[in-house]
mmCIF file with all atom_site columns, C-alpha atoms in Angstrom:
data_model
loop_
_atom_site.group_PDB
_atom_site.id
_atom_site.type_symbol
_atom_site.label_atom_id
_atom_site.label_alt_id
_atom_site.label_comp_id
_atom_site.label_asym_id
_atom_site.label_entity_id
_atom_site.label_seq_id
_atom_site.pdbx_PDB_ins_code
_atom_site.Cartn_x
_atom_site.Cartn_y
_atom_site.Cartn_z
_atom_site.occupancy
_atom_site.B_iso_or_equiv
_atom_site.pdbx_formal_charge
_atom_site.auth_seq_id
_atom_site.auth_comp_id
_atom_site.auth_asym_id
_atom_site.auth_atom_id
_atom_site.pdbx_PDB_model_num
ATOM 1   C CA . MET A 1 1   ? -20.444 55.936 47.918 1.00 60.00 ? 1   MET A CA 1
ATOM 2   C CA . ALA A 1 2   ? -18.671 58.718 46.059 1.00 72.00 ? 2   ALA A CA 1
ATOM 3   C CA . LEU A 1 3   ? -16.551 61.275 47.857 1.00 77.00 ? 3   LEU A CA 1
ATOM 4   C CA . ASN A 1 4   ? -17.729 64.847 48.124 1.00 79.00 ? 4   ASN A CA 1
ATOM 5   C CA . PRO A 1 5   ? -15.277 67.546 46.925 1.00 79.00 ? 5   PRO A CA 1
ATOM 6   C CA . THR A 1 6   ? -13.755 67.925 50.416 1.00 81.00 ? 6   THR A CA 1
ATOM 7   C CA . GLY A 1 7   ? -13.239 64.184 50.720 1.00 81.00 ? 7   GLY A CA 1
ATOM 8   C CA . LEU A 1 8   ? -11.823 64.031 47.211 1.00 82.00 ? 8   LEU A CA 1
ATOM 9   C CA . GLU A 1 9   ? -9.253  66.739 47.989 1.00 83.00 ? 9   GLU A CA 1
ATOM 10  C CA . PHE A 1 10  ? -8.283  64.919 51.196 1.00 87.00 ? 10  PHE A CA 1
ATOM 11  C CA . ALA A 1 11  ? -7.890  61.601 49.344 1.00 87.00 ? 11  ALA A CA 1
ATOM 12  C CA . ILE A 1 12  ? -5.738  63.106 46.605 1.00 88.00 ? 12  ILE A CA 1
ATOM 13  C CA . ASN A 1 13  ? -3.521  64.963 49.094 1.00 86.00 ? 13  ASN A CA 1
ATOM 14  C CA . SER A 1 14  ? -3.091  61.737 51.074 1.00 89.00 ? 14  SER A CA 1
ATOM 15  C CA . LEU A 1 15  ? -2.137  59.792 47.961 1.00 89.00 ? 15  LEU A CA 1
ATOM 16  C CA . GLN A 1 16  ? 0.306   62.397 46.735 1.00 90.00 ? 16  GLN A CA 1
ATOM 17  C CA . THR A 1 17  ? 2.060   62.694 50.107 1.00 90.00 ? 17  THR A CA 1
ATOM 18  C CA . GLY A 1 18  ? 2.115   58.918 50.640 1.00 90.00 ? 18  GLY A CA 1
ATOM 19  C CA . LEU A 1 19  ? 3.230   57.779 47.184 1.00 94.00 ? 19  LEU A CA 1
ATOM 20  C CA . VAL A 1 20  ? 6.560   59.550 47.017 1.00 96.00 ? 20  VAL A CA 1
ATOM 21  C CA . PHE A 1 21  ? 9.087   56.940 45.901 1.00 98.00 ? 21  PHE A CA 1
ATOM 22  C CA . ALA A 1 22  ? 9.126   54.336 43.127 1.00 98.00 ? 22  ALA A CA 1
ATOM 23  C CA . GLN A 1 23  ? 11.097  51.144 42.622 1.00 98.00 ? 23  GLN A CA 1
ATOM 24  C CA . ILE A 1 24  ? 11.307  49.058 39.449 1.00 98.00 ? 24  ILE A CA 1
ATOM 25  C CA . HIS A 1 25  ? 11.060  45.278 39.284 1.00 98.00 ? 25  HIS A CA 1
ATOM 26  C CA . SER A 1 26  ? 11.955  42.610 36.707 1.00 97.00 ? 26  SER A CA 1
ATOM 27  C CA . GLY A 1 27  ? 9.111   40.326 37.817 1.00 97.00 ? 27  GLY A CA 1
ATOM 28  C CA . ALA A 1 28  ? 6.235   40.275 40.296 1.00 97.00 ? 28  ALA A CA 1
ATOM 29  C CA . ALA A 1 29  ? 7.146   42.424 43.309 1.00 97.00 ? 29  ALA A CA 1
ATOM 30  C CA . GLY A 1 30  ? 5.452   40.307 45.967 1.00 96.00 ? 30  GLY A CA 1
ATOM 31  C CA . ASP A 1 31  ? 5.706   42.380 49.144 1.00 95.00 ? 31  ASP A CA 1
ATOM 32  C CA . GLY A 1 32  ? 7.920   44.843 47.255 1.00 94.00 ? 32  GLY A CA 1
ATOM 33  C CA . THR A 1 33  ? 11.217  43.087 47.936 1.00 95.00 ? 33  THR A CA 1
ATOM 34  C CA . ASP A 1 34  ? 11.077  40.528 45.112 1.00 97.00 ? 34  ASP A CA 1
ATOM 35  C CA . ASN A 1 35  ? 12.703  40.935 41.671 1.00 97.00 ? 35  ASN A CA 1
ATOM 36  C CA . ILE A 1 36  ? 14.211  44.387 42.278 1.00 97.00 ? 36  ILE A CA 1
ATOM 37  C CA . ALA A 1 37  ? 15.809  45.445 38.978 1.00 97.00 ? 37  ALA A CA 1
ATOM 38  C CA . VAL A 1 38  ? 17.542  48.630 40.166 1.00 97.00 ? 38  VAL A CA 1
ATOM 39  C CA . VAL A 1 39  ? 18.820  49.200 43.679 1.00 94.00 ? 39  VAL A CA 1
ATOM 40  C CA . GLY A 1 40  ? 17.370  52.344 45.211 1.00 95.00 ? 40  GLY A CA 1
ATOM 41  C CA . ARG A 1 41  ? 14.079  54.165 44.850 1.00 97.00 ? 41  ARG A CA 1
ATOM 42  C CA . GLN A 1 42  ? 13.392  57.243 42.774 1.00 98.00 ? 42  GLN A CA 1
ATOM 43  C CA . LEU A 1 43  ? 11.490  60.301 43.957 1.00 97.00 ? 43  LEU A CA 1
ATOM 44  C CA . VAL A 1 44  ? 8.065   60.743 42.338 1.00 97.00 ? 44  VAL A CA 1
ATOM 45  C CA . TYR A 1 45  ? 6.615   64.152 41.407 1.00 96.00 ? 45  TYR A CA 1
ATOM 46  C CA . TRP A 1 46  ? 2.845   64.449 40.844 1.00 95.00 ? 46  TRP A CA 1
ATOM 47  C CA . THR A 1 47  ? 0.854   66.986 38.857 1.00 93.00 ? 47  THR A CA 1
ATOM 48  C CA . VAL A 1 48  ? -1.621  69.402 40.424 1.00 89.00 ? 48  VAL A CA 1
ATOM 49  C CA . PRO A 1 49  ? -4.961  67.579 40.572 1.00 86.00 ? 49  PRO A CA 1
ATOM 50  C CA . ASP A 1 50  ? -7.566  68.582 38.004 1.00 82.00 ? 50  ASP A CA 1
ATOM 51  C CA . SER A 1 51  ? -11.154 67.358 38.443 1.00 79.00 ? 51  SER A CA 1
ATOM 52  C CA . GLY A 1 52  ? -9.965  64.438 40.553 1.00 82.00 ? 52  GLY A CA 1
ATOM 53  C CA . ALA A 1 53  ? -7.226  63.348 38.168 1.00 86.00 ? 53  ALA A CA 1
ATOM 54  C CA . PHE A 1 54  ? -3.474  63.546 38.605 1.00 91.00 ? 54  PHE A CA 1
ATOM 55  C CA . GLY A 1 55  ? -0.406  61.800 37.259 1.00 94.00 ? 55  GLY A CA 1
ATOM 56  C CA . LEU A 1 56  ? 3.332   62.022 36.959 1.00 96.00 ? 56  LEU A CA 1
ATOM 57  C CA . ALA A 1 57  ? 4.626   65.574 36.646 1.00 96.00 ? 57  ALA A CA 1
ATOM 58  C CA . SER A 1 58  ? 7.859   64.248 35.137 1.00 97.00 ? 58  SER A CA 1
ATOM 59  C CA . PRO A 1 59  ? 9.146   60.853 34.021 1.00 97.00 ? 59  PRO A CA 1
ATOM 60  C CA . ILE A 1 60  ? 10.789  58.508 36.522 1.00 97.00 ? 60  ILE A CA 1
ATOM 61  C CA . THR A 1 61  ? 14.176  57.388 35.223 1.00 97.00 ? 61  THR A CA 1
ATOM 62  C CA . PHE A 1 62  ? 15.756  54.198 36.536 1.00 98.00 ? 62  PHE A CA 1
ATOM 63  C CA . VAL A 1 63  ? 19.483  53.756 35.841 1.00 97.00 ? 63  VAL A CA 1
ATOM 64  C CA . GLY A 1 64  ? 21.600  50.675 36.487 1.00 97.00 ? 64  GLY A CA 1
ATOM 65  C CA . GLY A 1 65  ? 19.213  47.957 35.348 1.00 97.00 ? 65  GLY A CA 1
ATOM 66  C CA . PRO A 1 66  ? 20.189  44.941 33.297 1.00 96.00 ? 66  PRO A CA 1
ATOM 67  C CA . SER A 1 67  ? 21.104  45.723 29.686 1.00 97.00 ? 67  SER A CA 1
ATOM 68  C CA . TYR A 1 68  ? 18.003  44.787 27.629 1.00 97.00 ? 68  TYR A CA 1
ATOM 69  C CA . GLY A 1 69  ? 16.523  43.207 30.770 1.00 96.00 ? 69  GLY A CA 1
ATOM 70  C CA . THR A 1 70  ? 12.851  42.996 31.613 1.00 96.00 ? 70  THR A CA 1
ATOM 71  C CA . ALA A 1 71  ? 11.025  45.911 33.245 1.00 97.00 ? 71  ALA A CA 1
ATOM 72  C CA . TYR A 1 72  ? 7.894   44.297 34.702 1.00 97.00 ? 72  TYR A CA 1
ATOM 73  C CA . SER A 1 73  ? 6.411   46.675 37.268 1.00 97.00 ? 73  SER A CA 1
ATOM 74  C CA . VAL A 1 74  ? 6.869   49.729 39.465 1.00 97.00 ? 74  VAL A CA 1
ATOM 75  C CA . THR A 1 75  ? 6.034   49.774 43.145 1.00 97.00 ? 75  THR A CA 1
ATOM 76  C CA . LEU A 1 76  ? 5.099   52.964 44.971 1.00 97.00 ? 76  LEU A CA 1
ATOM 77  C CA . TRP A 1 77  ? 6.432   53.588 48.467 1.00 97.00 ? 77  TRP A CA 1
ATOM 78  C CA . ASP A 1 78  ? 6.007   56.052 51.328 1.00 96.00 ? 78  ASP A CA 1
ATOM 79  C CA . GLN A 1 79  ? 9.737   56.201 52.152 1.00 96.00 ? 79  GLN A CA 1
ATOM 80  C CA . GLU A 1 80  ? 13.048  56.090 50.324 1.00 96.00 ? 80  GLU A CA 1
ATOM 81  C CA . THR A 1 81  ? 14.281  53.117 52.347 1.00 94.00 ? 81  THR A CA 1
ATOM 82  C CA . ASP A 1 82  ? 12.229  50.634 54.341 1.00 92.00 ? 82  ASP A CA 1
ATOM 83  C CA . GLY A 1 83  ? 8.708   52.055 54.683 1.00 95.00 ? 83  GLY A CA 1
ATOM 84  C CA . SER A 1 84  ? 5.537   50.572 53.241 1.00 95.00 ? 84  SER A CA 1
ATOM 85  C CA . MET A 1 85  ? 4.895   49.459 49.695 1.00 96.00 ? 85  MET A CA 1
ATOM 86  C CA . MET A 1 86  ? 1.568   51.009 48.692 1.00 95.00 ? 86  MET A CA 1
ATOM 87  C CA . GLY A 1 87  ? 0.970   49.193 45.424 1.00 94.00 ? 87  GLY A CA 1
ATOM 88  C CA . GLU A 1 88  ? 2.365   47.631 42.292 1.00 97.00 ? 88  GLU A CA 1
ATOM 89  C CA . ILE A 1 89  ? 1.712   48.994 38.806 1.00 95.00 ? 89  ILE A CA 1
ATOM 90  C CA . LEU A 1 90  ? 2.353   46.619 35.923 1.00 95.00 ? 90  LEU A CA 1
ATOM 91  C CA . LEU A 1 91  ? 4.233   48.182 33.015 1.00 95.00 ? 91  LEU A CA 1
ATOM 92  C CA . THR A 1 92  ? 2.382   47.953 29.715 1.00 87.00 ? 92  THR A CA 1
ATOM 93  C CA . GLY A 1 93  ? 2.338   49.679 26.359 1.00 75.00 ? 93  GLY A CA 1
ATOM 94  C CA . GLY A 1 94  ? 4.849   47.565 24.508 1.00 78.00 ? 94  GLY A CA 1
ATOM 95  C CA . ASP A 1 95  ? 8.038   48.903 26.120 1.00 85.00 ? 95  ASP A CA 1
ATOM 96  C CA . THR A 1 96  ? 8.925   46.592 28.980 1.00 93.00 ? 96  THR A CA 1
ATOM 97  C CA . THR A 1 97  ? 12.670  46.351 28.430 1.00 96.00 ? 97  THR A CA 1
ATOM 98  C CA . PHE A 1 98  ? 15.606  48.350 29.761 1.00 97.00 ? 98  PHE A CA 1
ATOM 99  C CA . ASN A 1 99  ? 17.704  49.873 27.006 1.00 96.00 ? 99  ASN A CA 1
ATOM 100 C CA . GLY A 1 100 ? 21.261  48.710 26.268 1.00 97.00 ? 100 GLY A CA 1
ATOM 101 C CA . ASP A 1 101 ? 22.636  51.123 28.886 1.00 97.00 ? 101 ASP A CA 1
ATOM 102 C CA . GLY A 1 102 ? 20.338  49.673 31.588 1.00 97.00 ? 102 GLY A CA 1
ATOM 103 C CA . ILE A 1 103 ? 17.988  52.680 31.634 1.00 97.00 ? 103 ILE A CA 1
ATOM 104 C CA . TYR A 1 104 ? 14.200  52.528 31.796 1.00 97.00 ? 104 TYR A CA 1
ATOM 105 C CA . GLN A 1 105 ? 11.890  55.534 31.929 1.00 96.00 ? 105 GLN A CA 1
ATOM 106 C CA . VAL A 1 106 ? 8.324   55.464 33.265 1.00 96.00 ? 106 VAL A CA 1
ATOM 107 C CA . THR A 1 107 ? 6.440   58.270 31.529 1.00 94.00 ? 107 THR A CA 1
ATOM 108 C CA . ALA A 1 108 ? 2.886   57.863 32.828 1.00 93.00 ? 108 ALA A CA 1
ATOM 109 C CA . ILE A 1 109 ? 1.127   56.820 36.006 1.00 93.00 ? 109 ILE A CA 1
ATOM 110 C CA . ASP A 1 110 ? -2.375  58.269 36.184 1.00 92.00 ? 110 ASP A CA 1
ATOM 111 C CA . PHE A 1 111 ? -4.995  58.318 38.933 1.00 89.00 ? 111 PHE A CA 1
ATOM 112 C CA . THR A 1 112 ? -8.625  59.445 38.634 1.00 87.00 ? 112 THR A CA 1
ATOM 113 C CA . LEU A 1 113 ? -10.926 59.840 41.637 1.00 81.00 ? 113 LEU A CA 1
ATOM 114 C CA . LEU A 1 114 ? -14.571 60.843 41.464 1.00 71.00 ? 114 LEU A CA 1
ATOM 115 C CA . ALA A 1 115 ? -16.597 63.149 43.696 1.00 66.00 ? 115 ALA A CA 1
ATOM 116 C CA . SER A 1 116 ? -20.291 63.653 44.176 1.00 61.00 ? 116 SER A CA 1
ATOM 117 C CA . ASP A 1 117 ? -21.707 67.149 44.375 1.00 61.00 ? 117 ASP A CA 1
ATOM 118 C CA . GLY A 1 118 ? -23.802 66.549 47.450 1.00 54.00 ? 118 GLY A CA 1
#
């Protein structure tokens, strides 16, 4: 069943207000506490939804990782500390390594939801 426009707006608002922090991992995150590459979570800013799609409004920059270490995935969280891990996004696209200064930047996380018109 597809969402109607009202349901779609509700779903997107819920996602955007619940997925507010990101953490980076050097391997599979498990429950979110495994293979943490950088201590601390970064605030996530989302774009204004357009036809059910939204993504990062600005890159997420992680500082303090291992020099030339592996960047495997990003987990999305509802709180800066503790809270609930809402999902793990595997990093792809060829760049899965921190730079020599231990910095890694996530430039895209995109979501698309569909609505029916009835």
